[in-house]
mmCIF file of C-alpha atoms and ligand atoms in Angstrom:
data_model
loop_
_atom_site.group_PDB
_atom_site.id
_atom_site.type_symbol
_atom_site.label_atom_id
_atom_site.label_comp_id
_atom_site.label_asym_id
_atom_site.label_seq_id
_atom_site.Cartn_x
_atom_site.Cartn_y
_atom_site.Cartn_z
ATOM 1 C CA MET A 1 119.326 123.295 122.962
ATOM 2 C CA LEU A 2 120.210 119.706 122.191
ATOM 3 C CA SER A 3 119.450 117.075 124.829
ATOM 4 C CA ASP A 4 122.113 114.650 126.139
ATOM 5 C CA GLU A 5 120.555 111.948 123.997
ATOM 6 C CA GLN A 6 120.753 114.143 120.904
ATOM 7 C CA LEU A 7 124.376 115.017 121.646
ATOM 8 C CA LEU A 8 125.088 111.281 121.709
ATOM 9 C CA ARG A 9 122.988 110.366 118.669
ATOM 10 C CA TYR A 10 124.603 113.036 116.497
ATOM 11 C CA ASN A 11 128.048 112.858 118.134
ATOM 12 C CA ARG A 12 129.951 111.845 114.996
ATOM 13 C CA GLN A 13 128.871 114.894 113.044
ATOM 14 C CA ILE A 14 128.968 117.278 116.021
ATOM 15 C CA LEU A 15 132.647 116.258 116.309
ATOM 16 C CA LEU A 16 133.322 118.017 113.000
ATOM 17 C CA PRO A 17 134.719 121.440 114.005
ATOM 18 C CA ASP A 18 133.021 123.244 111.118
ATOM 19 C CA PHE A 19 129.686 121.527 111.780
ATOM 20 C CA ASP A 20 129.608 121.368 115.575
ATOM 21 C CA VAL A 21 126.555 121.821 117.818
ATOM 22 C CA ALA A 22 125.527 124.891 115.833
ATOM 23 C CA GLY A 23 125.263 122.852 112.620
ATOM 24 C CA GLN A 24 123.217 120.186 114.392
ATOM 25 C CA GLU A 25 120.862 122.785 115.829
ATOM 26 C CA LYS A 26 120.352 124.251 112.360
ATOM 27 C CA LEU A 27 119.443 120.794 111.040
ATOM 28 C CA ALA A 28 117.044 120.224 113.928
ATOM 29 C CA ALA A 29 115.264 123.483 113.101
ATOM 30 C CA ALA A 30 115.081 122.732 109.369
ATOM 31 C CA HIS A 31 112.332 121.370 107.149
ATOM 32 C CA ALA A 32 113.122 119.527 103.892
ATOM 33 C CA LEU A 33 110.771 118.394 101.133
ATOM 34 C CA VAL A 34 111.640 115.202 99.240
ATOM 35 C CA VAL A 35 109.684 114.771 95.999
ATOM 36 C CA GLY A 36 109.778 111.144 94.884
ATOM 37 C CA LEU A 37 110.473 108.238 97.244
ATOM 38 C CA GLY A 38 112.048 105.977 94.653
ATOM 39 C CA GLY A 39 115.676 105.074 94.021
ATOM 40 C CA LEU A 40 117.041 108.557 94.775
ATOM 41 C CA GLY A 41 114.490 109.708 97.329
ATOM 42 C CA CYS A 42 114.805 106.626 99.567
ATOM 43 C CA PRO A 43 118.496 107.029 100.449
ATOM 44 C CA ALA A 44 118.222 110.829 100.439
ATOM 45 C CA ALA A 45 115.328 110.832 102.907
ATOM 46 C CA LEU A 46 116.870 108.120 105.110
ATOM 47 C CA TYR A 47 120.095 110.112 105.442
ATOM 48 C CA LEU A 48 118.263 113.366 106.142
ATOM 49 C CA GLY A 49 116.258 111.639 108.853
ATOM 50 C CA ALA A 50 119.212 109.791 110.369
ATOM 51 C CA ALA A 51 121.331 112.973 110.337
ATOM 52 C CA GLY A 52 118.664 114.831 112.323
ATOM 53 C CA VAL A 53 116.828 117.151 109.942
ATOM 54 C CA GLY A 54 113.964 118.133 112.243
ATOM 55 C CA GLN A 55 111.094 117.960 109.807
ATOM 56 C CA LEU A 56 110.613 116.115 106.518
ATOM 57 C CA THR A 57 107.769 116.201 104.030
ATOM 58 C CA LEU A 58 107.734 113.157 101.742
ATOM 59 C CA ALA A 59 105.685 113.366 98.542
ATOM 60 C CA ASP A 60 104.986 110.476 96.195
ATOM 61 C CA GLY A 61 101.733 109.296 94.616
ATOM 62 C CA ASP A 62 103.007 105.817 93.749
ATOM 63 C CA GLU A 63 102.765 102.510 95.535
ATOM 64 C CA VAL A 64 105.627 100.096 96.152
ATOM 65 C CA GLU A 65 106.073 97.402 93.496
ATOM 66 C CA LEU A 66 108.247 94.295 93.484
ATOM 67 C CA SER A 67 110.507 95.765 90.773
ATOM 68 C CA ASN A 68 111.269 98.765 93.057
ATOM 69 C CA LEU A 69 112.857 96.732 95.835
ATOM 70 C CA GLN A 70 116.208 96.173 94.067
ATOM 71 C CA ARG A 71 117.144 99.830 94.689
ATOM 72 C CA GLN A 72 114.453 101.689 96.690
ATOM 73 C CA ILE A 73 115.945 100.812 100.041
ATOM 74 C CA ALA A 74 113.418 102.468 102.348
ATOM 75 C CA HIS A 75 110.807 99.903 101.239
ATOM 76 C CA GLY A 76 110.702 96.209 102.119
ATOM 77 C CA ASP A 77 108.938 93.167 100.744
ATOM 78 C CA ALA A 78 106.025 93.668 103.151
ATOM 79 C CA ASP A 79 105.474 97.202 101.778
ATOM 80 C CA ILE A 80 104.414 96.057 98.288
ATOM 81 C CA GLY A 81 101.135 97.815 97.475
ATOM 82 C CA ARG A 82 101.607 100.507 100.144
ATOM 83 C CA SER A 83 102.193 104.208 99.542
ATOM 84 C CA LYS A 84 105.886 104.842 98.934
ATOM 85 C CA ALA A 85 105.753 108.054 100.983
ATOM 86 C CA ALA A 86 104.131 106.277 103.961
ATOM 87 C CA SER A 87 106.546 103.349 103.727
ATOM 88 C CA ALA A 88 109.571 105.665 103.663
ATOM 89 C CA ALA A 89 108.169 107.675 106.601
ATOM 90 C CA GLU A 90 107.933 104.458 108.627
ATOM 91 C CA SER A 91 111.540 103.515 107.806
ATOM 92 C CA ILE A 92 112.789 106.950 108.858
ATOM 93 C CA HIS A 93 110.788 106.775 112.071
ATOM 94 C CA ALA A 94 112.363 103.389 112.867
ATOM 95 C CA ILE A 95 115.844 104.937 112.564
ATOM 96 C CA ASN A 96 115.102 108.259 114.223
ATOM 97 C CA PRO A 97 111.758 108.689 116.001
ATOM 98 C CA GLU A 98 112.409 112.347 116.781
ATOM 99 C CA VAL A 99 112.079 113.444 113.138
ATOM 100 C CA ARG A 100 108.639 114.849 112.338
ATOM 101 C CA VAL A 101 107.606 113.335 109.011
ATOM 102 C CA SER A 102 104.608 114.459 106.944
ATOM 103 C CA VAL A 103 103.360 112.200 104.166
ATOM 104 C CA VAL A 104 101.841 113.471 100.911
ATOM 105 C CA ALA A 105 100.668 110.266 99.236
ATOM 106 C CA GLN A 106 99.731 111.887 95.947
ATOM 107 C CA ARG A 107 101.440 113.374 92.938
ATOM 108 C CA LEU A 108 101.890 117.092 93.603
ATOM 109 C CA ASP A 109 100.141 119.441 91.194
ATOM 110 C CA ALA A 110 101.375 123.006 90.668
ATOM 111 C CA GLU A 111 99.254 124.383 93.510
ATOM 112 C CA SER A 112 100.200 121.787 96.124
ATOM 113 C CA MET A 113 103.826 122.121 95.026
ATOM 114 C CA ASN A 114 103.719 125.864 95.706
ATOM 115 C CA ASP A 115 102.170 125.200 99.121
ATOM 116 C CA CYS A 116 104.766 122.578 100.042
ATOM 117 C CA CYS A 117 107.754 124.610 98.796
ATOM 118 C CA ALA A 118 106.622 127.713 100.701
ATOM 119 C CA ARG A 119 106.825 125.789 103.992
ATOM 120 C CA VAL A 120 110.323 124.275 103.670
ATOM 121 C CA ASP A 121 113.987 125.336 103.712
ATOM 122 C CA VAL A 122 115.234 123.041 100.949
ATOM 123 C CA VAL A 123 113.698 120.834 98.244
ATOM 124 C CA LEU A 124 115.118 117.574 96.894
ATOM 125 C CA ASP A 125 113.958 116.622 93.422
ATOM 126 C CA ALA A 126 114.059 112.845 93.253
ATOM 127 C CA SER A 127 111.231 112.590 90.744
ATOM 128 C CA ASP A 128 111.165 110.616 87.519
ATOM 129 C CA ASN A 129 109.514 112.947 85.002
ATOM 130 C CA TYR A 130 110.124 116.310 83.344
ATOM 131 C CA ALA A 131 106.685 117.742 84.161
ATOM 132 C CA THR A 132 107.403 117.450 87.901
ATOM 133 C CA ARG A 133 110.978 118.678 87.469
ATOM 134 C CA PHE A 134 109.990 121.856 85.618
ATOM 135 C CA SER A 135 107.082 122.731 87.904
ATOM 136 C CA LEU A 136 109.158 122.023 91.009
ATOM 137 C CA ASN A 137 111.837 124.365 89.635
ATOM 138 C CA ARG A 138 109.241 127.131 89.234
ATOM 139 C CA ALA A 139 107.768 126.488 92.693
ATOM 140 C CA CYS A 140 111.231 126.663 94.304
ATOM 141 C CA ILE A 141 112.024 129.956 92.545
ATOM 142 C CA ARG A 142 108.671 131.378 93.672
ATOM 143 C CA ALA A 143 109.292 130.275 97.265
ATOM 144 C CA GLY A 144 112.972 131.309 97.220
ATOM 145 C CA VAL A 145 114.201 127.883 98.359
ATOM 146 C CA PRO A 146 117.196 126.011 96.929
ATOM 147 C CA LEU A 147 116.572 122.897 94.830
ATOM 148 C CA VAL A 148 118.852 119.862 95.019
ATOM 149 C CA SER A 149 118.353 117.936 91.814
ATOM 150 C CA ALA A 150 119.644 114.488 90.850
ATOM 151 C CA ALA A 151 119.070 111.922 88.154
ATOM 152 C CA ALA A 152 120.393 108.417 87.575
ATOM 153 C CA ILE A 153 120.136 105.834 84.829
ATOM 154 C CA ARG A 154 122.172 102.753 83.826
ATOM 155 C CA GLY A 155 125.556 103.375 85.489
ATOM 156 C CA GLU A 156 125.385 107.170 85.271
ATOM 157 C CA GLY A 157 124.238 110.000 87.474
ATOM 158 C CA GLN A 158 123.968 113.775 87.608
ATOM 159 C CA LEU A 159 123.723 116.168 90.515
ATOM 160 C CA ALA A 160 123.214 119.931 90.765
ATOM 161 C CA VAL A 161 122.057 122.547 93.246
ATOM 162 C CA PHE A 162 119.863 125.308 91.844
ATOM 163 C CA ALA A 163 119.687 128.472 93.909
ATOM 164 C CA PRO A 164 118.985 131.391 91.569
ATOM 165 C CA ALA A 165 118.197 133.586 94.592
ATOM 166 C CA SER A 166 121.926 133.454 95.410
ATOM 167 C CA GLY A 167 123.033 133.956 91.831
ATOM 168 C CA GLY A 168 123.257 130.501 90.297
ATOM 169 C CA PRO A 169 121.299 129.007 87.414
ATOM 170 C CA CYS A 170 117.950 127.226 87.742
ATOM 171 C CA TYR A 171 116.973 123.806 86.375
ATOM 172 C CA ARG A 172 115.508 125.412 83.259
ATOM 173 C CA CYS A 173 118.739 127.319 82.539
ATOM 174 C CA LEU A 174 120.368 123.898 82.202
ATOM 175 C CA TYR A 175 117.496 122.105 80.474
ATOM 176 C CA PRO A 176 115.376 124.481 78.364
ATOM 177 C CA GLU A 177 111.849 123.108 78.531
ATOM 178 C CA ASP A 178 111.365 123.226 74.745
ATOM 179 C CA ASN A 179 114.366 120.960 74.166
ATOM 180 C CA ALA A 180 113.478 118.440 76.849
ATOM 181 C CA GLY A 181 112.912 115.117 75.130
ATOM 182 C CA PRO A 182 111.372 112.280 77.080
ATOM 183 C CA LEU A 183 113.165 111.682 80.379
ATOM 184 C CA GLU A 184 114.859 108.316 80.100
ATOM 185 C CA ALA A 185 113.251 105.899 82.522
ATOM 186 C CA CYS A 186 114.930 103.187 84.568
ATOM 187 C CA SER A 187 111.972 100.977 83.589
ATOM 188 C CA ASP A 188 113.196 101.123 79.974
ATOM 189 C CA SER A 189 116.941 101.576 80.239
ATOM 190 C CA GLY A 190 117.708 99.931 83.584
ATOM 191 C CA VAL A 191 119.894 101.082 86.464
ATOM 192 C CA LEU A 192 122.330 99.365 88.802
ATOM 193 C CA ALA A 193 121.131 99.574 92.402
ATOM 194 C CA PRO A 194 124.039 101.477 93.995
ATOM 195 C CA VAL A 195 123.956 104.173 91.304
ATOM 196 C CA VAL A 196 120.738 105.657 92.704
ATOM 197 C CA GLY A 197 122.121 105.103 96.219
ATOM 198 C CA VAL A 198 125.224 107.173 95.472
ATOM 199 C CA LEU A 199 123.277 109.989 93.844
ATOM 200 C CA GLY A 200 120.567 110.007 96.523
ATOM 201 C CA ALA A 201 123.207 110.155 99.263
ATOM 202 C CA LEU A 202 124.853 113.062 97.434
ATOM 203 C CA GLN A 203 121.499 114.865 97.372
ATOM 204 C CA ALA A 204 121.248 114.467 101.145
ATOM 205 C CA MET A 205 124.825 115.750 101.472
ATOM 206 C CA GLU A 206 124.061 118.894 99.477
ATOM 207 C CA ALA A 207 120.832 119.492 101.408
ATOM 208 C CA ILE A 208 122.673 119.144 104.738
ATOM 209 C CA LYS A 209 125.325 121.592 103.516
ATOM 210 C CA LEU A 210 122.664 124.132 102.523
ATOM 211 C CA LEU A 211 120.798 123.753 105.829
ATOM 212 C CA SER A 212 123.802 123.768 108.167
ATOM 213 C CA GLY A 213 126.254 126.059 106.382
ATOM 214 C CA TYR A 214 128.835 123.250 106.250
ATOM 215 C CA GLY A 215 131.175 123.127 103.226
ATOM 216 C CA GLU A 216 130.382 124.531 99.795
ATOM 217 C CA PRO A 217 127.170 123.509 98.040
ATOM 218 C CA LEU A 218 127.325 122.552 94.360
ATOM 219 C CA VAL A 219 125.741 125.815 93.160
ATOM 220 C CA GLY A 220 126.501 126.816 89.569
ATOM 221 C CA ALA A 221 127.919 123.418 88.684
ATOM 222 C CA LEU A 222 126.755 120.074 87.380
ATOM 223 C CA LEU A 223 128.359 116.886 88.610
ATOM 224 C CA VAL A 224 128.316 114.156 85.970
ATOM 225 C CA ALA A 225 129.360 110.761 87.290
ATOM 226 C CA ASP A 226 129.951 107.671 85.185
ATOM 227 C CA LEU A 227 130.035 104.998 87.858
ATOM 228 C CA ALA A 228 130.755 102.279 85.295
ATOM 229 C CA THR A 229 134.225 103.770 84.719
ATOM 230 C CA MET A 230 134.405 105.974 87.859
ATOM 231 C CA GLN A 231 134.986 109.098 85.818
ATOM 232 C CA TRP A 232 133.532 112.113 87.627
ATOM 233 C CA GLN A 233 133.307 115.536 86.020
ATOM 234 C CA ARG A 234 132.312 118.887 87.458
ATOM 235 C CA LEU A 235 130.980 121.223 84.776
ATOM 236 C CA SER A 236 130.225 124.910 85.241
ATOM 237 C CA VAL A 237 126.657 125.934 84.499
ATOM 238 C CA ALA A 238 125.805 129.597 83.960
ATOM 239 C CA ALA A 239 122.439 131.245 84.524
ATOM 240 C CA ARG A 240 120.789 132.146 81.217
ATOM 241 C CA ASP A 241 119.837 135.787 80.721
ATOM 242 C CA ASP A 242 116.820 134.696 78.662
ATOM 243 C CA CYS A 243 115.627 131.994 81.090
ATOM 244 C CA PRO A 244 111.825 132.330 81.298
ATOM 245 C CA ASP A 245 111.821 131.059 84.899
ATOM 246 C CA CYS A 246 114.666 132.880 86.650
ATOM 247 C CA ALA A 247 115.927 135.766 84.432
ATOM 248 C CA HIS A 248 113.643 138.209 86.299
ATOM 249 C CA MET A 249 115.791 137.704 89.413
ATOM 250 C CA ARG A 250 118.847 139.271 87.803
HETATM 251 ZN ZN1 ZN B 1 116.829 129.781 84.930
#
């Protein structure tokens, strides 16, 4: 049951007929894991918190640096040197104190990833390296939770939802591990601030859809957005029969 204050706080989304009180109650009962509290994870986590996802776990082993502040909007100047996960938790709490936020101020290894994924309803991959992306994919498959994955660099972004338990491909179907070159880094190639904001907000959108049942999540498709020219493409992605991570589910 939502309180009067909650009905007011979340009024603008409860007004949506296909979201309604039932959608809000599903969000309130849900637990999301955000891995990486950088350019993507900051807006994603802020929106999840503001929208009323009941419980968030924020995982990041890094500390806030001056060069992060151009785009990592949950952190402020006074947070330089602090844990990114703790800083983001504080920002979420300032917006919405009723969200329960757990902080994991360390880089997740395979074991802690399995533990974290087993306790949540959805995982957002906002990390910046392939090792984390591949092990998070495996942990999500093991736990049976959907993975909302995004990446952004320069003026470009990608978004996909991986839910092999409901028939779609997994991250490794799209990016075979053997062919994964080095993940391009914003520290080398650069990125315009709103690009990560757009993609991070889209990650929150997909997570909210998965948790509430609203709309149609981007399962089985890859969104490729060139924000420099505003050309957006939606590409179909099939599950691979020989995928070492998810083929056993089919
Ligand atoms: Zn797969």
